[in-house]
Amino acid sequence: MKLRYSPTSPYVRKVSITAIETGLAERIERVSTDPWSAETDLGQANPIGKVPCLITDAGDAVYDSPVICEYLDSQHDGQKIIPADPDARIKALTLAAAGDGMLDAGVLLLIETVRRPAELKWDWWAERQQTVVNRCMDVADAAADSMATTDGPITIAEIAIGAGLGWIDLRFPDMGWRNDRPALADWFDKISDRLSFEQTVPVQA
Ligand SMILES: N[C@@H](CCC(=O)N[C@@H](CS)C(=O)NCC(=O)O)C(=O)O
């Protein structure tokens, strides 16, 4: 398998953590890709033009990160990151959606507040994205006591929430999300010590 990736993408990190947790990391060749480059051929594999994009051994493209994680989970016989039990599965996938939603809104917030030219900035839009980030964090905070930490089985929920918070810390170090969410802060400290998280810490490019 080949993984089209960029180094600080939190969506890529979800896939990298999943690959480690499922024992598949060694089977994946990583291909550095700049999705923002005018010259990139990424769009031929992923019409959405984003990383991560996985190319299977059969040559099929799989995107985006929730689908890649599900694909990887189907390729091993160990502990599944997406539970089989229907109730547990929906619970994990819904919490993972809150993690992805935190990221999607965080990316829009970054573009609006940092990347967009000053004269084109739209405060209403930025505030809306910040509200979404906050709400998703509140949901994660409420679930924190029931989430896996350093050891034991992990699900897609912990992977998405953990990758999301790690990226927020990288891009918005002054957001102060820990202040009102001690349970989530404590959980994030613990999950950050997990090997798959330690091995995939994003580094500022
Ligand atoms: N929903 C996608 C989001 C992926 C995404 O937004 N990737 C960013 C990098 S962090 C990207 O490739 N952006 C390029 C673009 O928006 O054109 C997923 O879960 O994989």
Short mmCIF file of N, CA, C and O in Angstrom, two decimals, residues 20-69:
data_model
loop_
_atom_site.label_atom_id
_atom_site.label_comp_id
_atom_site.label_asym_id
_atom_site.label_seq_id
_atom_site.Cartn_x
_atom_site.Cartn_y
_atom_site.Cartn_z
N ILE A 20 -0.44 2.04 12.89
CA ILE A 20 0.39 1.50 13.98
C ILE A 20 -0.47 0.59 14.88
O ILE A 20 -0.07 -0.52 15.21
N GLU A 21 -1.64 1.08 15.25
CA GLU A 21 -2.50 0.32 16.16
C GLU A 21 -2.94 -1.02 15.55
O GLU A 21 -3.19 -1.98 16.28
N THR A 22 -3.06 -1.06 14.25
CA THR A 22 -3.53 -2.30 13.60
C THR A 22 -2.37 -3.16 13.10
O THR A 22 -2.59 -4.20 12.47
N GLY A 23 -1.14 -2.72 13.34
CA GLY A 23 0.03 -3.52 12.96
C GLY A 23 0.32 -3.47 11.46
O GLY A 23 1.04 -4.34 10.94
N LEU A 24 -0.20 -2.48 10.76
CA LEU A 24 -0.04 -2.44 9.30
C LEU A 24 1.00 -1.43 8.83
O LEU A 24 1.25 -1.31 7.63
N ALA A 25 1.60 -0.69 9.77
CA ALA A 25 2.48 0.42 9.37
C ALA A 25 3.60 -0.03 8.42
O ALA A 25 3.94 0.70 7.47
N GLU A 26 4.14 -1.21 8.68
CA GLU A 26 5.27 -1.68 7.85
C GLU A 26 4.86 -1.97 6.41
O GLU A 26 5.70 -2.02 5.52
N ARG A 27 3.57 -2.18 6.20
CA ARG A 27 3.10 -2.51 4.84
C ARG A 27 2.78 -1.27 4.02
O ARG A 27 2.36 -1.38 2.87
N ILE A 28 2.98 -0.09 4.64
CA ILE A 28 2.59 1.15 3.95
C ILE A 28 3.81 1.97 3.58
O ILE A 28 4.61 2.34 4.43
N GLU A 29 3.95 2.22 2.28
CA GLU A 29 5.02 3.11 1.80
C GLU A 29 4.46 4.52 1.79
O GLU A 29 3.39 4.77 1.23
N ARG A 30 5.18 5.45 2.42
CA ARG A 30 4.67 6.83 2.53
C ARG A 30 5.22 7.68 1.38
O ARG A 30 6.42 7.69 1.11
N VAL A 31 4.33 8.37 0.69
CA VAL A 31 4.71 9.19 -0.46
C VAL A 31 4.35 10.64 -0.14
O VAL A 31 3.17 11.01 -0.07
N SER A 32 5.39 11.45 0.08
CA SER A 32 5.18 12.85 0.45
C SER A 32 4.47 13.59 -0.68
O SER A 32 4.85 13.49 -1.85
N THR A 33 3.44 14.34 -0.31
CA THR A 33 2.60 15.00 -1.31
C THR A 33 2.18 16.37 -0.78
O THR A 33 1.70 16.47 0.34
N ASP A 34 2.36 17.41 -1.60
CA ASP A 34 1.87 18.73 -1.22
C ASP A 34 0.54 18.97 -1.93
O ASP A 34 0.52 19.27 -3.13
N PRO A 35 -0.58 18.86 -1.19
CA PRO A 35 -1.88 18.99 -1.88
C PRO A 35 -2.13 20.38 -2.43
O PRO A 35 -2.98 20.57 -3.29
N TRP A 36 -1.38 21.37 -1.92
CA TRP A 36 -1.58 22.76 -2.35
C TRP A 36 -0.75 23.11 -3.58
O TRP A 36 -0.94 24.19 -4.16
N SER A 37 0.17 22.24 -3.98
CA SER A 37 1.04 22.54 -5.12
C SER A 37 0.25 22.52 -6.43
O SER A 37 -0.56 21.62 -6.67
N ALA A 38 0.51 23.52 -7.28
CA ALA A 38 -0.17 23.59 -8.57
C ALA A 38 0.22 22.41 -9.45
O ALA A 38 -0.51 22.01 -10.36
N GLU A 39 1.40 21.83 -9.17
CA GLU A 39 1.90 20.74 -10.03
C GLU A 39 1.45 19.35 -9.57
O GLU A 39 1.70 18.36 -10.27
N THR A 40 0.82 19.26 -8.42
CA THR A 40 0.55 17.92 -7.88
C THR A 40 -0.40 17.12 -8.78
O THR A 40 -1.33 17.67 -9.38
N ASP A 41 -0.14 15.80 -8.82
CA ASP A 41 -1.04 14.90 -9.57
C ASP A 41 -2.03 14.22 -8.62
O ASP A 41 -2.72 13.28 -9.01
N LEU A 42 -2.11 14.72 -7.37
CA LEU A 42 -2.96 14.08 -6.36
C LEU A 42 -4.41 13.94 -6.83
O LEU A 42 -5.07 12.93 -6.55
N GLY A 43 -4.88 14.94 -7.58
CA GLY A 43 -6.27 14.92 -8.04
C GLY A 43 -6.60 13.75 -8.94
O GLY A 43 -7.77 13.39 -9.08
N GLN A 44 -5.58 13.12 -9.53
CA GLN A 44 -5.86 11.95 -10.37
C GLN A 44 -6.23 10.74 -9.52
O GLN A 44 -6.96 9.85 -9.96
N ALA A 45 -5.69 10.71 -8.29
CA ALA A 45 -6.02 9.60 -7.38
C ALA A 45 -7.22 9.95 -6.51
O ALA A 45 -8.11 9.14 -6.31
N ASN A 46 -7.21 11.17 -5.98
CA ASN A 46 -8.29 11.62 -5.10
C ASN A 46 -8.92 12.87 -5.72
O ASN A 46 -8.32 13.94 -5.69
N PRO A 47 -10.13 12.73 -6.27
CA PRO A 47 -10.74 13.87 -6.96
C PRO A 47 -10.96 15.07 -6.03
O PRO A 47 -11.10 16.20 -6.50
N ILE A 48 -10.98 14.81 -4.70
CA ILE A 48 -11.18 15.91 -3.75
C ILE A 48 -9.87 16.70 -3.61
O ILE A 48 -9.86 17.82 -3.09
N GLY A 49 -8.76 16.10 -4.04
CA GLY A 49 -7.47 16.81 -4.04
C GLY A 49 -6.85 16.96 -2.67
O GLY A 49 -6.09 17.90 -2.43
N LYS A 50 -7.18 16.03 -1.74
CA LYS A 50 -6.67 16.17 -0.38
C LYS A 50 -5.89 14.95 0.05
O LYS A 50 -6.10 13.84 -0.46
N VAL A 51 -4.98 15.17 1.01
CA VAL A 51 -4.34 14.07 1.70
C VAL A 51 -5.08 13.87 3.03
O VAL A 51 -5.60 14.87 3.57
N PRO A 52 -5.14 12.64 3.52
CA PRO A 52 -4.50 11.43 3.03
C PRO A 52 -5.28 10.80 1.87
O PRO A 52 -6.48 10.96 1.75
N CYS A 53 -4.50 10.05 1.06
CA CYS A 53 -5.09 9.19 0.03
C CYS A 53 -4.27 7.91 0.03
O CYS A 53 -3.04 7.96 -0.07
N LEU A 54 -4.95 6.79 0.18
CA LEU A 54 -4.26 5.50 0.22
C LEU A 54 -4.44 4.80 -1.12
O LEU A 54 -5.55 4.80 -1.66
N ILE A 55 -3.35 4.24 -1.62
CA ILE A 55 -3.43 3.40 -2.83
C ILE A 55 -3.24 1.96 -2.37
O ILE A 55 -2.20 1.63 -1.79
N THR A 56 -4.22 1.14 -2.61
CA THR A 56 -4.15 -0.25 -2.14
C THR A 56 -3.16 -1.04 -2.99
O THR A 56 -2.74 -0.58 -4.07
N ASP A 57 -2.86 -2.26 -2.54
CA ASP A 57 -1.94 -3.12 -3.31
C ASP A 57 -2.52 -3.46 -4.69
O ASP A 57 -1.79 -3.74 -5.63
N ALA A 58 -3.85 -3.40 -4.79
CA ALA A 58 -4.51 -3.66 -6.08
C ALA A 58 -4.52 -2.40 -6.96
O ALA A 58 -4.98 -2.44 -8.11
N GLY A 59 -4.02 -1.28 -6.40
CA GLY A 59 -3.94 -0.04 -7.19
C GLY A 59 -5.17 0.85 -7.08
O GLY A 59 -5.28 1.86 -7.79
N ASP A 60 -6.08 0.51 -6.16
CA ASP A 60 -7.28 1.35 -6.00
C ASP A 60 -7.00 2.50 -5.03
O ASP A 60 -6.30 2.31 -4.03
N ALA A 61 -7.59 3.65 -5.32
CA ALA A 61 -7.44 4.80 -4.41
C ALA A 61 -8.56 4.75 -3.36
O ALA A 61 -9.72 4.49 -3.69
N VAL A 62 -8.17 5.00 -2.09
CA VAL A 62 -9.14 5.04 -0.99
C VAL A 62 -8.98 6.40 -0.30
O VAL A 62 -7.88 6.78 0.08
N TYR A 63 -10.06 7.13 -0.16
CA TYR A 63 -10.08 8.43 0.51
C TYR A 63 -11.46 8.58 1.11
O TYR A 63 -12.39 7.84 0.72
N ASP A 64 -11.76 9.46 2.09
CA ASP A 64 -10.83 10.22 2.87
C ASP A 64 -10.55 9.54 4.19
O ASP A 64 -10.82 8.33 4.26
N SER A 65 -10.05 10.25 5.21
CA SER A 65 -9.48 9.54 6.35
C SER A 65 -10.43 8.56 7.04
O SER A 65 -9.97 7.46 7.40
N PRO A 66 -11.72 8.85 7.22
CA PRO A 66 -12.57 7.84 7.87
C PRO A 66 -12.63 6.54 7.05
O PRO A 66 -12.67 5.44 7.62
N VAL A 67 -12.64 6.69 5.73
CA VAL A 67 -12.74 5.51 4.86
C VAL A 67 -11.42 4.75 4.87
O VAL A 67 -11.40 3.51 4.90
N ILE A 68 -10.31 5.48 4.85
CA ILE A 68 -8.99 4.81 4.90
C ILE A 68 -8.86 4.03 6.20
O ILE A 68 -8.39 2.89 6.21
N CYS A 69 -9.27 4.66 7.32
CA CYS A 69 -9.16 3.96 8.61
C CYS A 69 -10.03 2.70 8.60
O CYS A 69 -9.62 1.65 9.09
#
